């Protein structure tokens, strides 16, 4: 199978981020050019280490890991240890990573890659707050027309929010970055809560992962056990939403999804509805 998508993953692992990364690494139609960590679910020193743990688990230390921003553009960092645990990847016991973090700043890596690769050939896949992507667009506006597309997990329409009644976590944590990205003119495909809340892990599915008998699948089952307890309790469902892998799933099987073109604005002024995705035409 030939490569159809060359991507940079920007991420705050997070158990669902981890599954998304594994899915991308396992997909022959996707080439992962690099993985950049951002502060989000947990602080940056955990997310960058988690990226390296995931790459080592997958046996893919050939993929470079970078660290980007340690805090949102303007607001103080809000984290979600109450969902993801203290490390962000609580669940299975994974060894401390041995592979090195790249010395180059993650935002500079995004800029340099987009300037080096043929225009229109690189897709950005943000799975966390949009701080690194916004910083890249602010530092180097020339990269915007070179980005093939941005496919991101974030926001909600009729589903509202998950961190507040109005806002989804990734947009809420850095609404100013999100506003920058949504105003950039780059083609954007969004996986909102409206969709991810239909992509439920179920007990039966997780048991199939657990009994597959490989170290990767055992880790995935243990991550899901830990991560989904929060949403299972909140929504009373059999399993919970596995948000971030839908970004990669859309790249490899777009026929599973339906969507439409909408105008998306980000609320950055009102504390009560901060980070709300205000969607026209849905
Ligand atoms: C998003 O927030 C994080 O908790 C998850 O990793 C996902 O990216 C869902 O709102
Ligand atoms: Ca995430």
Short mmCIF file of C-alpha atoms in Angstrom, two decimals, residues 112-207:
data_model
loop_
_atom_site.label_atom_id
_atom_site.label_comp_id
_atom_site.label_asym_id
_atom_site.label_seq_id
_atom_site.Cartn_x
_atom_site.Cartn_y
_atom_site.Cartn_z
CA UNK A 112 11.10 23.68 9.32
CA UNK A 113 9.27 20.57 8.09
CA UNK A 114 6.56 22.59 6.36
CA UNK A 115 9.18 24.80 4.67
CA UNK A 116 11.30 21.81 3.60
CA UNK A 117 8.64 19.41 2.31
CA UNK A 118 6.74 20.04 -0.94
CA UNK A 119 3.95 22.57 -0.46
CA UNK A 120 0.58 20.88 0.19
CA UNK A 121 2.11 17.54 1.17
CA UNK A 122 2.05 17.66 4.99
CA UNK A 123 -1.03 17.22 7.21
CA UNK A 124 -1.05 18.42 10.82
CA UNK A 125 -2.91 16.22 13.32
CA UNK A 126 -3.41 18.06 16.62
CA UNK A 127 -4.76 15.87 19.43
CA UNK A 128 -4.44 18.39 22.27
CA UNK A 129 -4.55 22.16 22.87
CA UNK A 130 -3.59 24.07 19.72
CA UNK A 131 -0.73 26.08 21.28
CA UNK A 132 2.11 24.66 19.15
CA UNK A 133 0.17 25.00 15.90
CA UNK A 134 -0.77 28.60 16.69
CA UNK A 135 2.81 29.46 17.65
CA UNK A 136 4.06 28.00 14.36
CA UNK A 137 1.51 30.04 12.38
CA UNK A 138 2.38 33.21 14.32
CA UNK A 139 6.16 32.75 14.06
CA UNK A 140 6.06 31.72 10.39
CA UNK A 141 2.92 32.91 8.58
CA UNK A 142 4.45 31.65 5.30
CA UNK A 143 3.74 28.04 6.34
CA UNK A 144 -0.08 28.43 6.27
CA UNK A 145 -0.54 27.93 2.51
CA UNK A 146 1.95 25.04 2.59
CA UNK A 147 -0.16 22.94 5.02
CA UNK A 148 -2.21 20.32 3.17
CA UNK A 149 -4.85 20.26 5.92
CA UNK A 150 -5.30 20.26 9.67
CA UNK A 151 -7.32 17.34 11.08
CA UNK A 152 -7.96 17.90 14.77
CA UNK A 153 -9.92 16.62 17.74
CA UNK A 154 -11.67 19.43 19.57
CA UNK A 155 -14.84 21.38 20.19
CA UNK A 156 -18.48 20.48 20.23
CA UNK A 157 -21.65 21.67 18.58
CA UNK A 158 -24.98 20.29 19.83
CA UNK A 159 -23.04 18.18 22.36
CA UNK A 160 -21.73 21.26 24.20
CA UNK A 161 -18.60 20.74 26.25
CA UNK A 162 -16.91 18.22 28.52
CA UNK A 163 -14.66 20.37 30.70
CA UNK A 164 -17.33 23.05 31.13
CA UNK A 165 -20.95 22.95 29.92
CA UNK A 166 -19.86 25.10 26.95
CA UNK A 167 -16.32 23.99 26.09
CA UNK A 168 -14.41 20.91 25.08
CA UNK A 169 -11.04 20.40 26.85
CA UNK A 170 -8.58 20.94 23.96
CA UNK A 171 -10.17 24.23 22.90
CA UNK A 172 -10.81 25.39 26.48
CA UNK A 173 -7.17 24.99 27.55
CA UNK A 174 -5.91 27.39 24.88
CA UNK A 175 -8.83 29.25 23.28
CA UNK A 176 -6.57 31.98 21.91
CA UNK A 177 -4.47 29.40 20.09
CA UNK A 178 -7.63 27.77 18.77
CA UNK A 179 -8.90 31.14 17.51
CA UNK A 180 -5.59 31.69 15.70
CA UNK A 181 -5.77 28.29 14.03
CA UNK A 182 -9.44 28.58 13.03
CA UNK A 183 -8.76 32.03 11.52
CA UNK A 184 -5.67 30.85 9.60
CA UNK A 185 -7.45 29.96 6.37
CA UNK A 186 -5.92 26.46 6.37
CA UNK A 187 -8.47 23.71 5.48
CA UNK A 188 -9.53 22.19 8.81
CA UNK A 189 -11.42 18.98 9.55
CA UNK A 190 -12.75 18.76 13.10
CA UNK A 191 -13.63 15.69 15.14
CA UNK A 192 -15.96 17.28 17.73
CA UNK A 193 -17.54 15.71 20.82
CA UNK A 194 -20.73 15.21 18.76
CA UNK A 195 -18.83 12.56 16.81
CA UNK A 196 -16.40 11.17 19.40
CA UNK A 197 -19.28 10.49 21.79
CA UNK A 198 -20.49 7.98 19.19
CA UNK A 199 -17.08 6.25 19.02
CA UNK A 200 -17.46 4.26 22.22
CA UNK A 201 -15.18 1.60 23.54
CA UNK A 202 -17.34 -1.22 24.85
CA UNK A 203 -16.47 -3.95 27.35
CA UNK A 204 -16.57 -6.50 24.52
CA UNK A 205 -14.13 -4.51 22.39
CA UNK A 206 -11.71 -3.94 25.24
CA UNK A 207 -11.73 -7.65 26.10
#
